[in-house]
């Protein structure tokens, strides 16, 4: 048969309370500090009551209601045998412990029961004896029962409020930690996009021209390729130093580097044309934005610039020889549309390391602004082309999401 679980051991403080009460009661009984017994009850009955209520103190924390019931019987025995102050004091402690350590239902009902008993102890003697001194009985019962019950109720309420405050503090701390982790993850993703967009095109140009320099035997073509490699290396290192400087010293009060905007597209296209010569690609810009339009939000301009930059990098690495069209369009009350169309080349073989990272970064940028992105091969009158089409809304709310 399965063994029954052992009852919980009394708390050391409860053992100390019971021993101190028992010792004090025995000393009072030995000194003869007793009242006169009622109805000829023997005084040793009070000594038994002392032992019983001292034993009940051991259960004040583990079984408070049982301890209160046993203590009530012991109190009745003590009162009949004359009464001792130690027994009465331990009984008030049992009422206090019952309110503190019992369940919520019993903790709510005990003060009401004690108040009801106090009211009876006040009105019944006054009605029977017709003497104002009978009110002392009610006062005594109130001190014995109602006062410790109210005290326990107040202490229990404070403990529950403190526990609720701790739980709320833990919840707030957990939410703050989750927000911190989310902010760190978002910042890491943003840094990864910036690093990729700033450096990937320079490294792609270096890889392509270094391959050309190794394969071509023409000294002039090799010198030209080495010049492009050096130029892209210098620019890539400059971008890296700028980003690393911002990361190392975020509190630098010097004027920060200018954010990439659409006004810098001409410089970007000139660099791309220089890198695309060996691939036989011609890059053409068509800016169809209306003259005199309001300035675009900075996050939208940065996203558009990075989308064009990454699309040109992908065209440099993957597109077939031909014309690459870059188009900017902005209709009234509509989104900014960025389109980059390049000749499609279905190249077989293993993909280069990091392939697809640029498209992921573009989608993240567009999603943060609440826009749409469509990238993939499209079949038209002139054959199959690779098209990147992004629609970036200009609303204040969407623009602030990336700032």
XYZ file of C-alpha atoms in Angstrom:
403
model
C 0.000 0.000 0.000
C 1.257 3.492 -0.721
C 2.605 5.266 2.328
C 0.801 8.360 3.525
C 2.721 11.616 3.409
C 4.032 12.750 6.762
C 2.431 15.874 8.255
C 4.542 19.017 7.930
C 6.904 19.708 10.798
C 6.030 22.634 13.093
C 7.882 25.838 12.431
C 10.655 26.564 14.903
C 8.994 29.823 15.906
C 5.770 27.949 16.700
C 7.715 25.478 18.858
C 9.336 28.394 20.675
C 5.963 30.084 21.295
C 4.455 26.854 22.633
C 7.400 26.172 24.962
C 7.493 29.729 26.289
C 3.739 29.684 26.924
C 3.921 26.319 28.661
C 6.837 27.396 30.844
C 5.138 30.650 31.808
C 1.865 28.892 32.633
C 3.598 26.267 34.803
C 5.426 28.982 36.712
C 2.153 30.846 37.322
C 0.447 27.639 38.471
C 3.353 26.829 40.811
C 3.218 30.363 42.247
C -0.527 30.020 42.850
C -1.422 32.902 40.510
C -4.886 31.520 39.728
C -8.426 32.774 39.995
C -11.088 30.922 41.890
C -12.567 28.019 39.896
C -16.239 27.951 38.887
C -18.702 25.251 39.954
C -16.031 23.541 42.042
C -13.861 22.540 39.059
C -10.404 21.269 40.033
C -7.456 23.546 39.388
C -5.465 20.789 37.711
C -7.987 21.055 34.854
C -6.422 24.409 34.031
C -3.009 22.767 33.927
C -4.302 20.272 31.368
C -5.764 23.164 29.376
C -2.335 24.813 29.451
C -0.654 21.724 27.990
C -3.395 21.367 25.343
C -3.249 24.982 24.143
C 0.582 24.880 24.177
C 0.401 21.835 21.915
C -2.100 23.677 19.698
C 0.500 26.407 19.188
C 2.579 23.882 17.248
C -0.202 23.776 14.625
C -0.787 27.545 14.379
C 0.980 27.754 10.996
C 0.440 24.313 9.439
C -3.198 23.701 10.556
C -4.482 27.003 11.980
C -8.202 26.159 12.073
C -7.591 22.854 13.866
C -5.346 24.652 16.338
C -8.082 27.261 16.935
C -10.671 24.561 17.583
C -8.423 22.747 20.050
C -7.508 26.063 21.661
C -11.186 26.974 22.102
C -11.804 23.744 24.040
C -8.686 24.394 26.146
C -9.840 27.977 26.804
C -13.195 26.716 28.085
C -11.422 24.283 30.425
C -9.120 27.079 31.642
C -11.981 29.511 32.304
C -13.890 26.905 34.322
C -10.793 26.119 36.406
C -10.144 29.794 37.217
C -8.269 31.106 34.188
C -4.639 31.997 33.641
C -3.304 34.926 31.684
C -0.854 32.824 29.685
C -3.656 30.624 28.325
C -5.693 33.663 27.312
C -2.659 35.225 25.637
C -1.937 32.062 23.631
C -5.588 31.889 22.562
C -5.400 35.413 21.101
C -2.314 34.268 19.182
C -4.268 31.296 17.783
C -7.000 33.629 16.502
C -4.389 35.923 14.948
C -2.610 32.953 13.303
C -5.903 31.562 11.986
C -6.609 34.813 10.127
C -3.031 35.035 8.813
C -2.374 31.456 7.721
C -5.797 29.977 6.872
C -7.508 30.093 3.485
C -9.085 33.265 2.096
C -12.656 32.226 2.975
C -11.832 31.483 6.622
C -9.717 34.650 6.838
C -12.739 36.731 5.780
C -15.215 34.989 8.060
C -13.233 34.812 11.313
C -13.312 38.602 12.027
C -17.073 38.577 11.397
C -17.567 35.635 13.718
C -15.465 37.308 16.399
C -17.484 40.500 15.979
C -20.719 38.537 16.337
C -19.443 36.789 19.495
C -18.353 40.143 20.915
C -21.784 41.623 20.242
C -23.482 38.693 22.006
C -21.076 38.957 24.944
C -21.956 42.638 25.222
C -25.742 42.552 24.851
C -26.659 39.317 26.665
C -25.040 40.135 30.048
C -26.372 43.692 29.852
C -29.886 42.417 29.204
C -29.683 39.777 31.959
C -28.021 41.736 34.774
C -29.244 45.267 33.900
C -25.905 46.577 35.126
C -23.538 48.778 33.099
C -20.633 46.857 34.566
C -21.756 43.930 32.427
C -20.289 45.807 29.451
C -16.888 44.780 30.769
C -17.658 41.246 29.616
C -18.044 42.486 26.055
C -14.834 44.504 26.321
C -12.973 41.452 27.612
C -14.305 39.246 24.798
C -13.403 41.937 22.254
C -9.827 42.021 23.540
C -9.712 38.232 23.496
C -11.178 37.606 20.022
C -12.017 40.672 17.928
C -8.778 42.595 18.425
C -6.416 39.781 17.300
C -8.776 38.918 14.434
C -8.757 42.504 13.134
C -5.001 42.735 13.616
C -4.489 39.535 11.634
C -6.808 40.806 8.892
C -4.855 44.058 8.554
C -1.515 42.233 8.463
C -2.818 39.736 5.907
C -4.093 42.537 3.671
C -0.694 44.245 3.795
C 1.064 40.997 2.949
C -1.233 40.345 -0.001
C -0.726 43.891 -1.262
C 3.030 43.481 -0.928
C 2.898 40.154 -2.783
C 0.776 41.736 -5.531
C 3.251 44.621 -5.760
C 6.145 42.164 -6.082
C 4.336 40.267 -8.829
C 3.605 43.504 -10.656
C 7.233 44.568 -10.316
C 8.369 41.204 -11.676
C 5.909 41.504 -14.568
C 7.138 45.002 -15.387
C 10.746 43.831 -15.166
C 9.959 40.915 -17.484
C 8.231 43.205 -19.995
C 11.169 45.617 -19.806
C 13.592 42.769 -20.460
C 11.505 41.578 -23.421
C 11.383 45.136 -24.788
C 15.149 45.433 -24.324
C 15.784 42.179 -26.169
C 13.423 43.209 -28.961
C 15.149 46.584 -29.234
C 18.572 44.911 -29.318
C 17.411 42.468 -32.006
C 15.911 45.307 -34.068
C 19.097 47.365 -33.723
C 21.261 44.401 -34.720
C 19.066 43.829 -37.787
C 19.316 47.521 -38.703
C 23.098 47.471 -38.295
C 23.316 44.326 -40.432
C 21.281 45.998 -43.200
C 23.410 49.140 -43.093
C 26.660 47.180 -43.119
C 25.511 45.001 -46.015
C 24.181 47.888 -48.081
C 27.275 50.048 -47.560
C 29.914 47.415 -48.221
C 28.327 44.712 -50.417
C 28.429 46.686 -53.639
C 32.088 47.617 -53.164
C 33.053 44.016 -52.407
C 31.033 42.755 -55.372
C 32.847 45.162 -57.667
C 36.192 44.056 -56.225
C 35.332 40.392 -56.773
C 34.177 40.917 -60.365
C 37.129 43.062 -61.436
C 39.660 40.874 -59.678
C 38.256 37.915 -61.630
C 38.583 39.916 -64.816
C 42.142 40.913 -63.965
C 43.096 37.297 -63.417
C 41.443 36.020 -66.603
C 42.417 38.761 -69.076
C 45.923 38.915 -70.497
C 45.597 42.525 -71.661
C 47.802 44.772 -69.486
C 45.576 47.807 -70.116
C 42.415 45.932 -69.034
C 44.258 44.576 -65.998
C 45.407 48.062 -64.990
C 41.846 49.379 -65.370
C 40.466 46.518 -63.261
C 43.080 47.121 -60.574
C 42.157 50.810 -60.515
C 38.495 49.963 -59.983
C 39.475 47.477 -57.272
C 41.527 50.094 -55.457
C 38.781 52.719 -55.709
C 36.145 50.362 -54.318
C 38.503 49.185 -51.580
C 39.122 52.750 -50.427
C 35.411 53.601 -50.472
C 34.477 50.404 -48.689
C 37.062 51.035 -45.976
C 35.813 54.595 -45.547
C 32.244 53.355 -45.097
C 33.424 50.731 -42.629
C 35.394 53.306 -40.594
C 32.365 55.593 -40.459
C 30.066 52.838 -39.238
C 32.600 51.511 -36.711
C 33.160 55.041 -35.431
C 29.451 55.491 -34.832
C 29.276 52.158 -32.992
C 32.326 52.831 -30.825
C 31.415 56.369 -29.792
C 27.623 56.847 -29.946
C 27.919 59.943 -27.738
C 30.242 61.793 -30.059
C 29.000 65.364 -30.340
C 30.722 65.985 -33.641
C 28.573 66.500 -36.688
C 27.435 63.077 -37.933
C 28.028 61.895 -41.466
C 25.344 62.798 -43.946
C 22.606 60.240 -44.426
C 22.348 58.716 -47.872
C 19.537 60.453 -49.793
C 18.181 60.449 -53.318
C 20.237 63.564 -54.067
C 23.288 61.297 -53.956
C 21.903 58.950 -56.629
C 23.983 60.534 -59.364
C 27.192 59.704 -57.491
C 25.932 56.188 -56.818
C 25.065 55.657 -60.481
C 28.455 56.942 -61.614
C 30.158 54.421 -59.346
C 27.860 51.679 -60.603
C 28.535 52.562 -64.246
C 32.273 52.372 -63.602
C 31.863 48.964 -62.036
C 29.484 47.720 -64.760
C 31.748 48.377 -67.730
C 33.280 44.914 -67.651
C 29.811 43.342 -67.556
C 28.531 45.240 -70.564
C 25.696 46.932 -68.666
C 24.376 50.443 -69.220
C 22.652 52.108 -66.259
C 19.973 54.720 -67.012
C 18.088 56.843 -64.434
C 14.554 58.139 -65.052
C 13.457 60.515 -62.261
C 9.732 61.118 -62.807
C 9.066 62.922 -59.559
C 7.275 66.282 -59.985
C 9.331 69.445 -59.645
C 8.821 71.454 -56.474
C 7.420 68.525 -54.515
C 7.705 68.509 -50.729
C 10.837 66.881 -49.317
C 10.511 63.183 -48.618
C 10.816 61.862 -45.055
C 14.405 60.897 -44.248
C 13.597 57.193 -43.597
C 11.856 56.955 -46.981
C 14.784 58.554 -48.799
C 17.268 56.273 -47.051
C 15.195 53.180 -47.882
C 14.842 54.222 -51.530
C 18.570 54.902 -51.810
C 19.465 51.537 -50.284
C 17.002 49.702 -52.527
C 18.560 51.244 -55.640
C 22.049 50.534 -54.305
C 21.298 46.870 -53.561
C 19.459 46.386 -56.860
C 22.439 47.743 -58.788
C 24.759 45.479 -56.797
C 22.611 42.464 -57.681
C 22.533 43.554 -61.327
C 26.308 43.863 -61.334
C 26.670 40.314 -59.937
C 23.866 38.448 -61.702
C 22.399 40.404 -64.652
C 23.170 39.749 -68.302
C 24.718 42.464 -70.481
C 22.236 45.160 -71.444
C 20.399 48.169 -70.140
C 19.548 48.639 -66.460
C 16.680 51.085 -65.918
C 16.302 52.883 -62.566
C 12.987 54.734 -62.227
C 11.668 56.980 -59.439
C 8.002 57.998 -59.532
C 5.820 59.852 -57.062
C 2.177 60.619 -57.720
C 0.150 63.073 -55.651
C -0.945 61.569 -52.289
C 0.642 58.283 -53.324
C 3.701 56.284 -52.329
C 7.171 56.735 -53.727
C 7.735 54.034 -56.336
C 11.252 52.732 -56.948
C 11.808 50.447 -59.927
C 15.023 48.793 -61.080
C 14.822 46.591 -64.194
C 17.861 44.636 -65.398
C 18.403 41.927 -68.055
C 17.651 38.521 -66.619
C 20.330 35.832 -66.737
C 19.445 32.318 -65.637
C 22.840 31.283 -64.374
C 23.391 27.753 -63.174
C 25.932 26.598 -60.621
C 26.388 27.206 -56.926
C 25.229 30.493 -55.486
C 27.757 32.912 -54.098
C 28.061 33.155 -50.310
C 25.541 35.584 -48.887
C 23.220 35.417 -51.900
C 19.706 36.486 -50.976
C 20.781 38.643 -48.030
C 20.230 41.827 -50.004
C 16.641 40.916 -50.871
C 15.962 40.126 -47.206
C 17.331 43.517 -46.189
C 15.219 45.310 -48.808
C 12.070 43.525 -47.643
C 12.819 44.438 -44.028
C 13.226 48.101 -44.930
C 10.006 48.187 -46.928
C 8.074 46.294 -44.236
C 9.193 48.733 -41.540
C 7.763 51.566 -43.635
C 4.523 49.679 -44.272
C 5.155 49.420 -47.998
C 5.339 46.610 -50.545
C 8.195 45.010 -52.462
C 8.062 42.793 -55.523
C 11.317 41.272 -56.769
C 11.695 38.552 -59.373
C 11.781 37.706 -63.071
C 9.059 39.255 -65.273
C 8.295 38.342 -68.885
C 7.542 41.270 -71.203
C 7.708 42.269 -74.864
C 11.503 42.439 -74.729
C 11.891 39.067 -73.033
C 12.497 38.163 -69.447
C 13.898 40.819 -67.133
C 14.563 40.994 -63.413
C 12.427 43.668 -61.804
C 12.581 45.159 -58.324
C 9.511 47.279 -57.615
C 9.052 48.959 -54.223
C 6.204 51.204 -53.051
C 7.134 53.318 -50.029
C 4.292 55.221 -48.281
C 5.057 58.754 -47.167
C 2.787 58.952 -44.097
C 4.272 60.395 -40.923
C 3.495 57.279 -38.906
C 5.140 54.876 -41.340
C 8.103 57.180 -41.816
C 8.737 57.399 -38.064
C 8.834 53.610 -37.748
C 12.258 53.465 -39.401
C 13.684 56.661 -37.936
